[in-house]
Amino acid sequence: GVTQAFRADEDDRKLNLGVGAYRNDDLQPVVLDVVRKAELRVVEQKNNKEYLPIDGFAPFNKVSAELMFGADSELLASGKIVTLQSLSGTGSLRVGAAFVNRFFPGAKVYIPNPSWGNHKNIFADAGVEVAQYKYFDPETIGLDFSGMVADLESAPEGSVVILHAC
């Protein structure tokens, strides 16, 4: 997966983004200055510590969906897209896997190739079958859009597709 590709890459300019954190040459986490500034802004607001609604922070969900599908998306306008906020990538996938198993039994989940090594196991542990779709094109070092579209068009109706926004 992503981590193996990072380890195999001999370019000394590489950054390991596979774990969702920046690390220095000593493999210690690096917190970007912009993150520290944002953290201070949040603290200065003196918000209460009340829990968010079960589906998360509505304004965040709205702009996230608009970013993914386009602000003028017919799917968004029709209500066919549901967005919610959950704890971490792994935690979100586990919640999603349980949801798929409970409400869409027998549905196959498609994850990108490559993906993180634990993603297949998260769905398998929830009793959900996993397949992969083309995502990364090593020739362009970008999205294999035609391969992705071809794989997803051949997926059975009722399949669930995991899209990574990175």
PDB file of C-alpha atoms in Angstrom:
ATOM      1  CA  GLY A   1       0.000   0.000   0.000  1.00  0.00           C
ATOM      2  CA  VAL A   2       0.925   3.607   0.570  1.00  0.00           C
ATOM      3  CA  THR A   3       3.459   2.946   3.346  1.00  0.00           C
ATOM      4  CA  GLN A   4       5.273   0.278   1.338  1.00  0.00           C
ATOM      5  CA  ALA A   5       5.512   2.640  -1.630  1.00  0.00           C
ATOM      6  CA  PHE A   6       6.962   5.327   0.653  1.00  0.00           C
ATOM      7  CA  ARG A   7       9.577   2.968   2.047  1.00  0.00           C
ATOM      8  CA  ALA A   8      10.576   1.774  -1.424  1.00  0.00           C
ATOM      9  CA  ASP A   9      10.943   5.317  -2.799  1.00  0.00           C
ATOM     10  CA  GLU A  10      14.593   6.400  -2.738  1.00  0.00           C
ATOM     11  CA  ASP A  11      13.965  10.104  -3.400  1.00  0.00           C
ATOM     12  CA  ASP A  12      15.477  12.072  -0.512  1.00  0.00           C
ATOM     13  CA  ARG A  13      12.796  14.784  -0.916  1.00  0.00           C
ATOM     14  CA  LYS A  14       9.943  12.399  -0.085  1.00  0.00           C
ATOM     15  CA  LEU A  15       7.467  13.078   2.710  1.00  0.00           C
ATOM     16  CA  ASN A  16       5.525  10.324   4.427  1.00  0.00           C
ATOM     17  CA  LEU A  17       1.920  11.493   4.342  1.00  0.00           C
ATOM     18  CA  GLY A  18       0.516   7.981   4.661  1.00  0.00           C
ATOM     19  CA  VAL A  19      -0.026   8.221   8.391  1.00  0.00           C
ATOM     20  CA  GLY A  20      -1.769  11.566   8.179  1.00  0.00           C
ATOM     21  CA  ALA A  21       1.048  13.442   9.931  1.00  0.00           C
ATOM     22  CA  TYR A  22       4.206  15.255   8.956  1.00  0.00           C
ATOM     23  CA  ARG A  23       7.414  13.910  10.501  1.00  0.00           C
ATOM     24  CA  ASN A  24      10.937  15.312  10.681  1.00  0.00           C
ATOM     25  CA  ASP A  25      14.165  13.469   9.837  1.00  0.00           C
ATOM     26  CA  ASP A  26      14.090  11.859  13.294  1.00  0.00           C
ATOM     27  CA  LEU A  27      10.537  10.603  12.563  1.00  0.00           C
ATOM     28  CA  GLN A  28       9.081  12.903  15.216  1.00  0.00           C
ATOM     29  CA  PRO A  29       5.740  14.608  14.498  1.00  0.00           C
ATOM     30  CA  VAL A  30       5.921  18.132  13.120  1.00  0.00           C
ATOM     31  CA  VAL A  31       3.103  20.561  13.865  1.00  0.00           C
ATOM     32  CA  LEU A  32       2.878  23.199  11.148  1.00  0.00           C
ATOM     33  CA  ASP A  33       2.850  26.863  12.228  1.00  0.00           C
ATOM     34  CA  VAL A  34      -0.518  27.344  10.527  1.00  0.00           C
ATOM     35  CA  VAL A  35      -1.952  24.539  12.690  1.00  0.00           C
ATOM     36  CA  ARG A  36      -0.632  26.183  15.857  1.00  0.00           C
ATOM     37  CA  LYS A  37      -2.184  29.520  14.773  1.00  0.00           C
ATOM     38  CA  ALA A  38      -5.521  27.832  14.077  1.00  0.00           C
ATOM     39  CA  GLU A  39      -5.368  26.115  17.449  1.00  0.00           C
ATOM     40  CA  LEU A  40      -4.887  29.485  19.171  1.00  0.00           C
ATOM     41  CA  ARG A  41      -7.852  30.947  17.284  1.00  0.00           C
ATOM     42  CA  VAL A  42     -10.043  28.095  18.481  1.00  0.00           C
ATOM     43  CA  VAL A  43      -8.899  28.501  22.097  1.00  0.00           C
ATOM     44  CA  GLU A  44      -9.447  32.275  21.951  1.00  0.00           C
ATOM     45  CA  GLN A  45     -13.089  31.725  20.979  1.00  0.00           C
ATOM     46  CA  LYS A  46     -13.691  30.196  24.425  1.00  0.00           C
ATOM     47  CA  ASN A  47     -16.273  27.804  23.033  1.00  0.00           C
ATOM     48  CA  ASN A  48     -18.108  25.525  25.388  1.00  0.00           C
ATOM     49  CA  LYS A  49     -17.238  21.851  25.374  1.00  0.00           C
ATOM     50  CA  GLU A  50     -20.705  20.640  24.455  1.00  0.00           C
ATOM     51  CA  TYR A  51     -20.896  17.589  22.231  1.00  0.00           C
ATOM     52  CA  LEU A  52     -21.707  18.155  18.587  1.00  0.00           C
ATOM     53  CA  PRO A  53     -24.885  16.628  17.167  1.00  0.00           C
ATOM     54  CA  ILE A  54     -24.549  12.957  16.227  1.00  0.00           C
ATOM     55  CA  ASP A  55     -23.871  13.812  12.565  1.00  0.00           C
ATOM     56  CA  GLY A  56     -21.202  16.424  13.408  1.00  0.00           C
ATOM     57  CA  PHE A  57     -20.816  20.136  12.708  1.00  0.00           C
ATOM     58  CA  ALA A  58     -23.381  21.006  10.023  1.00  0.00           C
ATOM     59  CA  PRO A  59     -21.454  23.900   8.395  1.00  0.00           C
ATOM     60  CA  PHE A  60     -18.380  21.652   8.060  1.00  0.00           C
ATOM     61  CA  ASN A  61     -20.470  18.871   6.537  1.00  0.00           C
ATOM     62  CA  LYS A  62     -22.048  21.296   4.071  1.00  0.00           C
ATOM     63  CA  VAL A  63     -18.796  22.765   2.768  1.00  0.00           C
ATOM     64  CA  SER A  64     -17.172  19.318   2.678  1.00  0.00           C
ATOM     65  CA  ALA A  65     -19.960  17.985   0.473  1.00  0.00           C
ATOM     66  CA  GLU A  66     -19.776  21.058  -1.757  1.00  0.00           C
ATOM     67  CA  LEU A  67     -16.023  20.614  -2.084  1.00  0.00           C
ATOM     68  CA  MET A  68     -16.428  16.956  -3.080  1.00  0.00           C
ATOM     69  CA  PHE A  69     -19.447  17.192  -5.361  1.00  0.00           C
ATOM     70  CA  GLY A  70     -19.618  20.870  -6.358  1.00  0.00           C
ATOM     71  CA  ALA A  71     -21.763  23.570  -4.782  1.00  0.00           C
ATOM     72  CA  ASP A  72     -24.265  23.316  -7.665  1.00  0.00           C
ATOM     73  CA  SER A  73     -24.429  19.501  -7.624  1.00  0.00           C
ATOM     74  CA  GLU A  74     -27.818  18.051  -8.550  1.00  0.00           C
ATOM     75  CA  LEU A  75     -27.110  15.134  -6.207  1.00  0.00           C
ATOM     76  CA  LEU A  76     -26.700  17.508  -3.276  1.00  0.00           C
ATOM     77  CA  ALA A  77     -29.770  19.524  -4.225  1.00  0.00           C
ATOM     78  CA  SER A  78     -31.857  16.349  -4.504  1.00  0.00           C
ATOM     79  CA  GLY A  79     -30.815  15.117  -1.057  1.00  0.00           C
ATOM     80  CA  LYS A  80     -29.229  11.933  -2.442  1.00  0.00           C
ATOM     81  CA  ILE A  81     -25.932  12.734  -0.722  1.00  0.00           C
ATOM     82  CA  VAL A  82     -25.614  12.527   3.042  1.00  0.00           C
ATOM     83  CA  THR A  83     -22.549  13.872   4.796  1.00  0.00           C
ATOM     84  CA  LEU A  84     -21.572  13.389   8.407  1.00  0.00           C
ATOM     85  CA  GLN A  85     -18.537  14.020  10.541  1.00  0.00           C
ATOM     86  CA  SER A  86     -16.905  11.258  12.532  1.00  0.00           C
ATOM     87  CA  LEU A  87     -13.758  10.703  14.557  1.00  0.00           C
ATOM     88  CA  SER A  88     -10.635  10.081  12.438  1.00  0.00           C
ATOM     89  CA  GLY A  89     -10.316   8.246   9.151  1.00  0.00           C
ATOM     90  CA  THR A  90     -10.085   4.810  10.721  1.00  0.00           C
ATOM     91  CA  GLY A  91     -12.903   5.494  13.180  1.00  0.00           C
ATOM     92  CA  SER A  92     -15.114   6.800  10.395  1.00  0.00           C
ATOM     93  CA  LEU A  93     -14.487   3.740   8.259  1.00  0.00           C
ATOM     94  CA  ARG A  94     -15.336   1.433  11.166  1.00  0.00           C
ATOM     95  CA  VAL A  95     -18.626   3.248  11.743  1.00  0.00           C
ATOM     96  CA  GLY A  96     -19.311   3.156   8.003  1.00  0.00           C
ATOM     97  CA  ALA A  97     -18.487  -0.556   7.784  1.00  0.00           C
ATOM     98  CA  ALA A  98     -20.930  -1.375  10.572  1.00  0.00           C
ATOM     99  CA  PHE A  99     -23.566   0.774   8.837  1.00  0.00           C
ATOM    100  CA  VAL A 100     -23.064  -1.005   5.498  1.00  0.00           C
ATOM    101  CA  ASN A 101     -23.227  -4.424   7.130  1.00  0.00           C
ATOM    102  CA  ARG A 102     -26.404  -3.581   9.025  1.00  0.00           C
ATOM    103  CA  PHE A 103     -28.381  -1.666   6.405  1.00  0.00           C
ATOM    104  CA  PHE A 104     -26.965  -2.983   3.124  1.00  0.00           C
ATOM    105  CA  PRO A 105     -26.165  -6.635   3.791  1.00  0.00           C
ATOM    106  CA  GLY A 106     -24.314  -8.233   0.901  1.00  0.00           C
ATOM    107  CA  ALA A 107     -23.131  -4.913  -0.543  1.00  0.00           C
ATOM    108  CA  LYS A 108     -19.536  -4.822  -1.707  1.00  0.00           C
ATOM    109  CA  VAL A 109     -17.336  -1.885  -0.678  1.00  0.00           C
ATOM    110  CA  TYR A 110     -14.834  -0.516  -3.192  1.00  0.00           C
ATOM    111  CA  ILE A 111     -11.694   1.142  -1.853  1.00  0.00           C
ATOM    112  CA  PRO A 112      -8.950   2.791  -3.921  1.00  0.00           C
ATOM    113  CA  ASN A 113      -5.776   1.039  -4.938  1.00  0.00           C
ATOM    114  CA  PRO A 114      -3.533   1.919  -3.241  1.00  0.00           C
ATOM    115  CA  SER A 115      -5.166   2.485   0.104  1.00  0.00           C
ATOM    116  CA  TRP A 116      -4.017   2.229   3.687  1.00  0.00           C
ATOM    117  CA  GLY A 117      -3.227  -1.311   4.795  1.00  0.00           C
ATOM    118  CA  ASN A 118      -5.874  -1.404   7.521  1.00  0.00           C
ATOM    119  CA  HIS A 119      -8.807  -0.376   5.321  1.00  0.00           C
ATOM    120  CA  LYS A 120      -9.469  -3.851   3.908  1.00  0.00           C
ATOM    121  CA  ASN A 121      -9.383  -5.318   7.398  1.00  0.00           C
ATOM    122  CA  ILE A 122     -11.776  -2.740   8.839  1.00  0.00           C
ATOM    123  CA  PHE A 123     -14.478  -3.752   6.375  1.00  0.00           C
ATOM    124  CA  ALA A 124     -13.648  -7.465   6.516  1.00  0.00           C
ATOM    125  CA  ASP A 125     -13.889  -7.401  10.334  1.00  0.00           C
ATOM    126  CA  ALA A 126     -17.370  -5.879   9.977  1.00  0.00           C
ATOM    127  CA  GLY A 127     -18.384  -8.714   7.617  1.00  0.00           C
ATOM    128  CA  VAL A 128     -18.303  -6.586   4.463  1.00  0.00           C
ATOM    129  CA  GLU A 129     -16.741  -7.791   1.202  1.00  0.00           C
ATOM    130  CA  VAL A 130     -14.040  -5.488  -0.182  1.00  0.00           C
ATOM    131  CA  ALA A 131     -12.846  -4.856  -3.738  1.00  0.00           C
ATOM    132  CA  GLN A 132     -10.440  -2.237  -5.061  1.00  0.00           C
ATOM    133  CA  TYR A 133     -10.661   0.244  -7.911  1.00  0.00           C
ATOM    134  CA  LYS A 134      -7.849   1.891  -9.841  1.00  0.00           C
ATOM    135  CA  TYR A 135      -6.861   5.198  -8.279  1.00  0.00           C
ATOM    136  CA  PHE A 136      -3.176   6.033  -8.630  1.00  0.00           C
ATOM    137  CA  ASP A 137      -1.316   6.250 -11.913  1.00  0.00           C
ATOM    138  CA  PRO A 138       2.425   5.832 -11.284  1.00  0.00           C
ATOM    139  CA  GLU A 139       3.208   7.176 -14.766  1.00  0.00           C
ATOM    140  CA  THR A 140       1.641  10.581 -14.111  1.00  0.00           C
ATOM    141  CA  ILE A 141       1.958  10.420 -10.320  1.00  0.00           C
ATOM    142  CA  GLY A 142      -1.694  11.379 -10.233  1.00  0.00           C
ATOM    143  CA  LEU A 143      -5.207  10.066 -10.439  1.00  0.00           C
ATOM    144  CA  ASP A 144      -5.889   7.226 -12.879  1.00  0.00           C
ATOM    145  CA  PHE A 145      -9.239   8.784 -13.757  1.00  0.00           C
ATOM    146  CA  SER A 146     -10.086   6.569 -16.740  1.00  0.00           C
ATOM    147  CA  GLY A 147      -9.122   3.432 -14.807  1.00  0.00           C
ATOM    148  CA  MET A 148     -11.157   4.545 -11.807  1.00  0.00           C
ATOM    149  CA  VAL A 149     -14.223   5.302 -13.925  1.00  0.00           C
ATOM    150  CA  ALA A 150     -13.952   1.965 -15.752  1.00  0.00           C
ATOM    151  CA  ASP A 151     -13.685   0.015 -12.486  1.00  0.00           C
ATOM    152  CA  LEU A 152     -16.554   1.868 -10.837  1.00  0.00           C
ATOM    153  CA  GLU A 153     -18.805   1.564 -13.896  1.00  0.00           C
ATOM    154  CA  SER A 154     -18.353  -2.206 -13.722  1.00  0.00           C
ATOM    155  CA  ALA A 155     -19.195  -2.361 -10.002  1.00  0.00           C
ATOM    156  CA  PRO A 156     -22.529  -4.024  -9.245  1.00  0.00           C
ATOM    157  CA  GLU A 157     -25.521  -1.811  -8.500  1.00  0.00           C
ATOM    158  CA  GLY A 158     -25.766  -1.153  -4.779  1.00  0.00           C
ATOM    159  CA  SER A 159     -22.005  -1.106  -4.267  1.00  0.00           C
ATOM    160  CA  VAL A 160     -20.476   1.341  -1.789  1.00  0.00           C
ATOM    161  CA  VAL A 161     -17.502   3.433  -2.928  1.00  0.00           C
ATOM    162  CA  ILE A 162     -14.967   4.931  -0.557  1.00  0.00           C
ATOM    163  CA  LEU A 163     -13.506   8.143  -1.989  1.00  0.00           C
ATOM    164  CA  HIS A 164     -10.326   9.534  -0.433  1.00  0.00           C
ATOM    165  CA  ALA A 165     -10.111  13.298  -0.605  1.00  0.00           C
ATOM    166  CA  CYS A 166      -6.324  13.275  -0.838  1.00  0.00           C
TER     167      CYS A 166
END
